[in-house]
XYZ file of N, CA and C in Angstrom:
543
model
N -23.742 3.702 -8.149
C -22.452 3.083 -8.076
C -22.754 2.181 -6.956
N -21.778 1.014 -6.798
C -21.744 0.133 -5.694
C -20.607 -0.537 -5.233
N -20.420 -1.440 -4.304
C -19.057 -2.066 -3.869
C -18.456 -2.734 -5.011
N -18.916 -2.747 -6.161
C -18.533 -3.300 -7.142
C -17.767 -2.183 -8.379
N -17.992 -0.936 -7.810
C -18.123 0.177 -9.119
C -17.677 1.313 -8.374
N -16.877 2.197 -8.699
C -16.513 3.324 -8.463
C -15.955 4.098 -9.726
N -16.292 5.631 -9.720
C -15.493 6.656 -10.910
C -16.272 6.424 -11.923
N -15.831 7.254 -12.685
C -17.027 7.486 -13.877
C -16.247 6.393 -15.103
N -17.213 5.943 -16.017
C -16.654 5.045 -17.225
C -16.034 5.674 -17.930
N -16.133 6.982 -17.975
C -15.297 7.916 -19.337
C -13.754 8.006 -18.599
N -13.588 7.694 -17.689
C -12.234 7.544 -17.222
C -11.060 7.067 -18.012
N -9.662 7.421 -18.270
C -9.056 6.859 -19.060
C -8.141 5.280 -18.523
N -8.338 5.236 -17.174
C -7.820 4.022 -16.973
C -8.838 3.691 -16.067
N -9.157 2.064 -16.403
C -10.467 1.154 -15.629
C -9.522 0.110 -15.005
N -9.777 0.146 -13.605
C -8.910 -1.070 -12.736
C -10.192 -1.852 -12.642
N -9.565 -3.238 -12.996
C -10.346 -4.504 -12.738
C -9.931 -5.166 -11.589
N -11.015 -5.365 -10.444
C -10.433 -5.824 -9.352
C -11.175 -7.439 -9.454
N -11.033 -8.223 -8.333
C -11.507 -9.543 -8.168
C -12.975 -9.632 -7.764
N -13.283 -8.989 -6.015
C -14.404 -8.959 -5.844
C -14.069 -8.077 -4.460
N -15.615 -7.613 -3.938
C -15.762 -7.045 -2.860
C -15.369 -7.882 -1.896
N -14.517 -6.942 -0.657
C -14.072 -8.094 0.595
C -15.421 -7.405 1.848
N -14.818 -7.734 2.796
C -15.954 -7.087 4.047
C -16.127 -5.901 4.051
N -14.879 -5.281 3.793
C -14.783 -3.732 4.074
C -15.908 -3.102 2.988
N -15.266 -3.803 1.922
C -16.080 -3.097 0.628
C -17.150 -2.795 0.793
N -17.781 -4.159 1.243
C -19.184 -4.361 1.279
C -19.835 -3.392 2.352
N -18.935 -3.346 3.456
C -19.748 -2.388 4.588
C -19.598 -1.008 4.011
N -18.673 -0.421 3.241
C -19.073 1.081 2.908
C -19.229 1.215 1.555
N -19.343 0.025 0.962
C -20.421 0.274 -0.827
C -19.228 0.687 -1.417
N -17.920 0.507 -1.450
C -17.129 1.137 -2.469
C -15.954 -0.118 -2.344
N -15.367 -0.262 -3.713
C -14.244 -1.172 -3.894
C -12.857 -0.605 -3.377
N -12.008 -1.246 -3.143
C -10.589 -1.346 -2.868
C -10.814 -0.187 -1.612
N -11.460 -0.149 -0.514
C -11.500 0.993 0.576
C -10.890 0.126 1.644
N -10.181 -1.039 1.446
C -9.771 -2.171 2.664
C -8.350 -1.919 2.759
N -7.754 -3.109 3.252
C -6.289 -3.222 3.522
C -5.680 -3.039 2.016
N -6.368 -4.355 1.151
C -5.589 -4.132 -0.447
C -5.793 -2.703 -1.098
N -7.111 -2.113 -0.594
C -7.147 -0.877 -1.145
C -5.975 0.196 -0.879
N -5.701 0.327 0.556
C -4.409 1.136 0.747
C -3.548 0.817 0.264
N -3.049 -0.578 -0.103
C -1.792 -0.826 -1.065
C -2.147 -0.362 -2.188
N -3.204 -0.486 -2.985
C -3.601 0.374 -4.205
C -3.170 1.789 -4.134
N -3.932 2.482 -3.375
C -3.957 3.864 -3.077
C -2.056 4.090 -3.185
N -1.154 3.366 -2.573
C 0.017 3.820 -2.196
C 0.681 3.447 -3.787
N 0.144 2.741 -4.501
C 0.823 2.199 -5.546
C 0.469 3.092 -6.849
N -1.042 3.968 -6.672
C -1.074 4.533 -7.468
C -0.690 5.988 -7.214
N -0.238 6.440 -6.238
C 0.345 7.563 -5.904
C 1.816 7.566 -6.204
N 2.375 6.428 -5.909
C 3.661 6.473 -6.667
C 3.976 6.388 -8.077
N 2.922 5.922 -8.940
C 2.631 6.002 -10.503
C 2.420 7.423 -10.799
N 1.747 8.261 -9.588
C 1.689 9.452 -10.304
C 0.028 9.356 -10.875
N -0.721 8.281 -10.543
C -2.249 8.383 -10.889
C -3.084 8.849 -9.654
N -3.889 9.568 -9.925
C -4.959 10.052 -9.230
C -5.983 8.861 -9.363
N -6.440 8.253 -8.007
C -7.322 7.237 -7.474
C -9.115 7.946 -8.213
N -9.264 8.979 -7.990
C -10.736 9.472 -8.406
C -10.666 9.842 -9.873
N -9.300 9.281 -10.614
C -9.682 10.065 -12.047
C -9.676 8.463 -12.610
N -9.839 7.442 -12.059
C -9.715 6.213 -12.311
C -11.191 5.467 -12.299
N -11.768 4.661 -13.185
C -12.818 3.829 -13.075
C -12.466 2.521 -12.484
N -13.177 2.251 -11.269
C -12.778 0.580 -10.601
C -14.211 0.072 -10.859
N -13.851 -1.305 -11.456
C -15.018 -2.295 -11.489
C -14.287 -3.729 -11.097
N -15.578 -4.452 -10.417
C -14.729 -5.726 -9.745
C -15.344 -7.041 -10.886
N -14.618 -7.829 -10.830
C -15.009 -9.063 -11.577
C -16.509 -9.612 -11.239
N -16.529 -10.131 -9.687
C -17.629 -10.501 -9.433
C -18.115 -9.443 -8.423
N -19.708 -9.322 -8.508
C -20.182 -8.407 -7.540
C -20.331 -8.748 -6.154
N -20.007 -9.700 -5.696
C -20.108 -10.011 -4.139
C -18.834 -10.775 -3.718
N -18.858 -10.957 -2.431
C -17.586 -11.425 -2.009
C -17.675 -13.272 -2.409
N -16.200 -13.470 -2.208
C -16.110 -14.658 -2.918
C -14.985 -15.435 -1.698
N -14.977 -16.482 -1.785
C -13.965 -17.363 -0.675
C -12.683 -18.164 -1.540
N -11.806 -18.472 -0.966
C -10.878 -19.158 -1.506
C -10.743 -20.588 -0.961
N -10.440 -21.538 -1.509
C -10.087 -22.750 -0.791
C -9.084 -23.176 -0.616
N -8.234 -24.001 -0.331
C -6.994 -24.367 0.284
C -6.157 -24.756 -1.190
N -6.808 -24.896 -2.432
C -5.905 -25.095 -3.656
C -6.024 -23.554 -4.420
N -6.492 -22.690 -3.620
C -6.495 -21.352 -4.053
C -7.461 -20.948 -5.314
N -8.552 -22.194 -5.363
C -9.711 -22.082 -6.299
C -10.541 -20.927 -5.750
N -11.208 -20.183 -6.524
C -12.070 -19.161 -5.972
C -13.786 -19.680 -6.015
N -14.748 -20.011 -4.873
C -15.903 -19.921 -5.093
C -16.794 -18.887 -4.288
N -18.150 -19.586 -4.813
C -19.505 -18.782 -4.060
C -20.140 -19.647 -3.924
N -20.889 -19.795 -2.626
C -22.182 -20.536 -2.551
C -21.747 -21.951 -2.991
N -20.608 -22.602 -2.763
C -19.748 -23.837 -2.902
C -19.742 -23.763 -4.464
N -20.117 -22.977 -5.534
C -20.005 -23.208 -6.795
C -18.404 -22.733 -7.422
N -17.683 -23.417 -7.985
C -16.320 -23.047 -8.294
C -16.323 -21.698 -9.466
N -16.040 -20.717 -9.285
C -15.808 -19.476 -10.282
C -14.643 -19.303 -11.165
N -13.612 -20.013 -10.336
C -12.151 -19.765 -11.097
C -11.249 -20.829 -9.972
N -10.181 -21.532 -11.020
C -9.576 -22.302 -10.637
C -8.212 -22.083 -11.274
N -7.317 -22.728 -10.352
C -5.777 -22.145 -10.757
C -5.045 -23.176 -11.699
N -5.871 -23.971 -12.441
C -5.844 -24.824 -13.517
C -6.538 -24.244 -14.779
N -7.491 -23.983 -14.576
C -8.429 -23.226 -16.002
C -8.689 -21.722 -16.025
N -8.703 -21.251 -15.160
C -8.878 -20.009 -15.016
C -10.518 -19.613 -14.841
N -11.221 -18.749 -15.261
C -12.573 -18.667 -14.781
C -13.684 -19.913 -15.768
N -14.034 -20.452 -14.827
C -15.074 -21.690 -15.135
C -16.212 -21.164 -16.080
N -17.256 -22.122 -16.280
C -18.139 -21.387 -17.078
C -19.277 -20.669 -16.180
N -19.337 -21.065 -15.012
C -20.333 -20.277 -13.810
C -19.473 -18.869 -13.812
N -18.372 -18.973 -13.891
C -17.614 -17.483 -13.193
C -17.975 -16.665 -14.513
N -17.612 -17.420 -15.916
C -17.791 -16.464 -16.862
C -19.261 -15.766 -16.876
N -20.079 -16.587 -16.441
C -21.479 -16.101 -16.476
C -21.848 -14.834 -15.832
N -21.196 -15.355 -14.284
C -21.155 -13.993 -12.837
C -20.389 -12.823 -13.518
N -19.258 -13.120 -14.289
C -18.449 -11.896 -14.669
C -19.275 -11.216 -15.564
N -20.186 -11.639 -16.208
C -21.024 -10.994 -17.347
C -21.213 -9.569 -17.311
N -21.746 -9.236 -16.130
C -21.944 -7.527 -15.661
C -20.601 -6.641 -15.642
N -19.342 -7.329 -15.331
C -18.240 -6.866 -15.566
C -17.527 -6.472 -16.742
N -17.753 -7.593 -17.748
C -17.656 -7.422 -19.135
C -18.250 -6.267 -20.152
N -19.860 -6.515 -19.369
C -20.451 -5.259 -19.999
C -20.001 -3.768 -19.576
N -20.044 -3.776 -18.726
C -19.428 -2.279 -17.366
C -17.791 -2.040 -18.237
N -16.929 -3.136 -18.896
C -15.591 -2.600 -19.472
C -16.120 -2.514 -20.802
N -16.723 -2.910 -21.539
C -17.058 -2.676 -22.750
C -17.825 -1.100 -23.235
N -18.200 -0.934 -21.817
C -19.053 0.729 -22.374
C -18.027 1.619 -21.998
N -16.929 1.358 -20.939
C -16.591 2.753 -20.456
C -15.468 2.966 -21.815
N -15.156 4.582 -21.381
C -13.991 4.921 -22.124
C -12.802 4.626 -22.347
N -12.435 3.697 -21.175
C -10.954 3.629 -21.095
C -10.151 3.777 -22.010
N -8.838 4.189 -21.690
C -7.956 4.228 -22.767
C -7.075 2.831 -22.679
N -7.163 2.359 -21.492
C -6.554 1.118 -20.926
C -6.855 0.514 -19.521
N -7.076 -0.968 -19.851
C -7.865 -1.509 -18.626
C -6.736 -2.106 -17.932
N -6.815 -2.295 -16.478
C -5.798 -3.032 -15.841
C -6.503 -4.206 -15.089
N -6.246 -5.263 -15.500
C -7.160 -6.443 -14.653
C -5.756 -6.554 -13.146
N -6.259 -6.385 -12.023
C -5.664 -6.724 -11.017
C -5.796 -8.167 -10.623
N -4.604 -9.084 -10.716
C -4.513 -10.596 -9.998
C -5.153 -11.454 -11.378
N -4.999 -12.871 -10.970
C -5.342 -13.758 -12.062
C -6.595 -13.882 -12.448
N -7.488 -13.523 -11.362
C -9.180 -13.955 -11.904
C -9.499 -12.504 -13.077
N -9.014 -11.629 -12.474
C -9.419 -10.437 -13.469
C -8.634 -10.631 -14.855
N -7.422 -11.136 -14.815
C -6.544 -11.439 -16.225
C -7.521 -12.411 -16.869
N -8.048 -13.751 -16.312
C -8.723 -14.446 -16.735
C -10.176 -14.009 -17.577
N -10.802 -12.916 -17.067
C -11.864 -12.386 -17.537
C -11.624 -11.743 -18.889
N -10.584 -11.252 -19.147
C -10.064 -10.418 -20.183
C -9.430 -11.557 -21.708
N -8.361 -12.581 -20.791
C -7.736 -13.277 -21.730
C -7.855 -14.786 -21.226
N -8.813 -15.433 -21.132
C -9.250 -16.792 -20.608
C -7.900 -17.839 -21.274
N -7.166 -17.810 -22.528
C -6.072 -18.256 -22.729
C -4.969 -18.392 -21.761
N -4.798 -17.321 -20.830
C -3.940 -16.714 -20.033
C -3.840 -17.673 -18.478
N -5.107 -18.610 -18.407
C -5.881 -19.139 -17.503
C -5.016 -18.485 -16.225
N -5.433 -17.055 -16.024
C -4.900 -16.180 -14.813
C -3.418 -16.200 -14.457
N -2.346 -16.503 -15.071
C -1.359 -16.680 -14.969
C -0.486 -15.137 -14.698
N -0.892 -14.697 -13.567
C -0.497 -13.227 -13.748
C 1.011 -12.905 -13.256
N 1.726 -14.025 -13.087
C 3.112 -13.682 -13.098
C 3.985 -13.496 -14.440
N 3.307 -14.218 -15.379
C 3.759 -14.355 -16.365
C 3.563 -13.115 -17.656
N 1.891 -12.585 -17.280
C 1.728 -11.574 -18.268
C 1.549 -10.203 -17.767
N 1.940 -10.287 -16.191
C 1.641 -8.518 -15.595
C 3.003 -7.802 -16.258
N 2.189 -6.225 -16.598
C 3.029 -5.579 -17.172
C 3.120 -5.544 -18.827
N 2.705 -6.436 -19.438
C 2.469 -6.825 -20.635
C 1.323 -5.512 -21.345
N 1.464 -5.366 -22.446
C 0.677 -4.695 -23.371
C -0.597 -5.678 -24.304
N -1.598 -5.896 -23.528
C -2.478 -7.116 -24.215
C -3.681 -6.443 -24.989
N -4.407 -7.182 -25.549
C -5.334 -6.671 -26.246
C -6.796 -7.516 -25.845
N -7.753 -7.180 -25.743
C -8.988 -7.375 -25.590
C -10.167 -6.804 -26.129
N -10.890 -7.421 -27.373
C -12.028 -6.788 -27.932
C -11.404 -5.702 -28.502
N -10.145 -5.086 -29.266
C -9.757 -3.921 -29.690
C -9.457 -3.137 -28.635
N -9.403 -3.424 -27.445
C -9.074 -2.548 -26.195
C -7.362 -3.122 -25.788
N -6.798 -1.924 -25.228
C -5.457 -2.742 -24.530
C -5.989 -2.718 -23.341
N -5.014 -3.675 -22.758
C -5.150 -3.543 -21.043
C -3.757 -4.130 -20.675
N -3.172 -3.763 -19.693
C -1.937 -4.030 -18.723
C -2.250 -4.803 -17.400
N -2.071 -5.855 -17.246
C -2.461 -6.636 -16.021
C -1.334 -6.468 -14.867
N -1.774 -6.523 -13.780
C -0.816 -6.330 -12.872
C -1.322 -7.356 -11.568
N -0.435 -7.416 -10.373
C -0.426 -8.367 -9.340
C -1.920 -7.429 -8.593
N -2.978 -8.249 -7.819
C -3.544 -7.752 -7.240
C -3.155 -7.201 -5.906
N -3.442 -6.284 -5.519
C -2.706 -5.538 -4.205
C -2.668 -6.188 -3.207
N -3.661 -7.474 -2.753
C -4.044 -7.918 -1.777
C -2.701 -8.795 -1.564
N -2.027 -9.276 -2.693
C -0.752 -10.273 -2.563
C 0.547 -9.558 -1.769
N 0.339 -8.320 -1.856
C 1.670 -7.323 -0.716
C 0.660 -7.859 0.575
N -0.249 -7.724 1.294
C -0.938 -7.767 2.520
C -0.752 -9.129 2.807
N -0.591 -10.356 1.809
C -0.282 -11.709 2.165
C 1.115 -12.200 2.421
N 1.945 -10.568 2.426
C 3.648 -11.186 2.768
C 4.237 -10.898 1.350
N 3.935 -11.073 0.019
C 4.562 -10.514 -1.070
C 4.861 -8.928 -1.126
N 5.602 -8.527 -0.237
C 5.768 -6.932 -0.128
C 6.579 -6.532 -0.951
N 7.579 -7.409 -1.768
C 8.180 -6.601 -2.877
C 7.284 -6.409 -4.268
N 5.803 -6.996 -4.205
C 5.099 -7.042 -5.297
C 4.395 -5.336 -5.080
N 4.388 -4.425 -4.206
C 4.201 -3.289 -4.055
C 5.069 -2.683 -5.003
N 6.336 -2.679 -5.185
C 6.917 -1.780 -6.030
C 6.655 -2.587 -7.511
N 6.327 -3.828 -7.793
C 6.058 -4.264 -9.035
C 4.881 -3.681 -9.709
N 3.515 -3.505 -8.654
C 2.672 -2.944 -9.065
C 2.738 -1.328 -9.606
N 3.104 -0.669 -8.755
C 3.722 0.728 -8.744
C 4.432 0.892 -10.255
N 5.308 -0.082 -10.421
C 6.158 -0.016 -11.849
C 5.038 -0.095 -12.977
N 4.207 -1.305 -12.606
C 3.315 -1.503 -13.901
C 1.994 -0.115 -14.170
N 2.140 0.197 -12.903
C 0.957 1.587 -13.103
C 1.606 2.614 -13.417
N 3.080 2.838 -13.686
C 3.644 3.678 -14.577
C 3.442 3.410 -15.757
N 3.786 2.234 -16.590
C 3.213 2.055 -17.466
C 1.875 2.212 -17.890
N 1.105 2.074 -17.284
C -0.521 2.249 -17.466
C -0.623 3.664 -17.745
N -0.238 4.573 -16.774
C -0.451 5.815 -16.757
C 0.058 6.619 -18.135
N 1.477 6.078 -18.544
C 1.720 5.939 -20.318
C 0.720 5.692 -20.987
N -0.042 4.463 -20.848
C -1.061 4.065 -22.000
C -1.865 4.516 -21.713
N -2.455 5.371 -20.628
C -3.813 5.899 -20.573
C -3.702 7.158 -21.643
N -2.758 7.593 -21.734
C -2.837 8.693 -22.687
C -3.320 8.961 -24.160
N -3.404 7.748 -24.792
C -3.866 7.375 -26.100
C -4.726 5.952 -25.918
N -5.918 5.926 -26.896
C -6.583 4.946 -26.960
C -6.054 3.549 -27.493
N -5.201 3.703 -28.634
C -4.525 2.735 -29.591
C -3.442 1.782 -28.650
N -3.375 0.768 -29.673
C -2.475 -0.033 -28.976
C -1.167 0.157 -29.760
N 0.017 0.301 -28.850
C 1.336 0.386 -29.380
C 2.255 -0.362 -28.087
N 2.806 -1.359 -28.801
C 3.533 -1.961 -28.147
C 5.108 -1.298 -28.391
N 5.951 -1.516 -27.303
C 7.498 -1.448 -27.390
C 8.007 -2.130 -28.595
């Protein structure tokens, strides 16, 4: 395991984050910083045990955001607000896609626009439009939600939204088939 991965690939829930931050790099585990605290509270509110989740990051290394909100690494654009993941971003996220395909999760939870772009490029990462929806990727279902870091950036009402989405995730984790309401 690494700062980009935690838990068993056989878990019924797979959480897909963006990238490790400084605290994750220091501790060698995903979602252990401030955003991880928000995620833990949301999981608890939804009745989900974090230790029974498989957690993967889209990118295996820390990234930066420019003033426009684009995601960069070493000067290369990996994700843009207009297009979602770039060609370089898709290539960089190849390992995450392989981990998701190999996992036994009944439901994948992309947290934030970057993770959503990995599973559904056509959404361009518009998380506000798609969060809470039951969607499909390669015959697998996924339910996107806001990234917990949005709560840390001041959107505190989104903690309730994330927790509500995770209640749906818990329901969907009980079975592998795609059943929309």
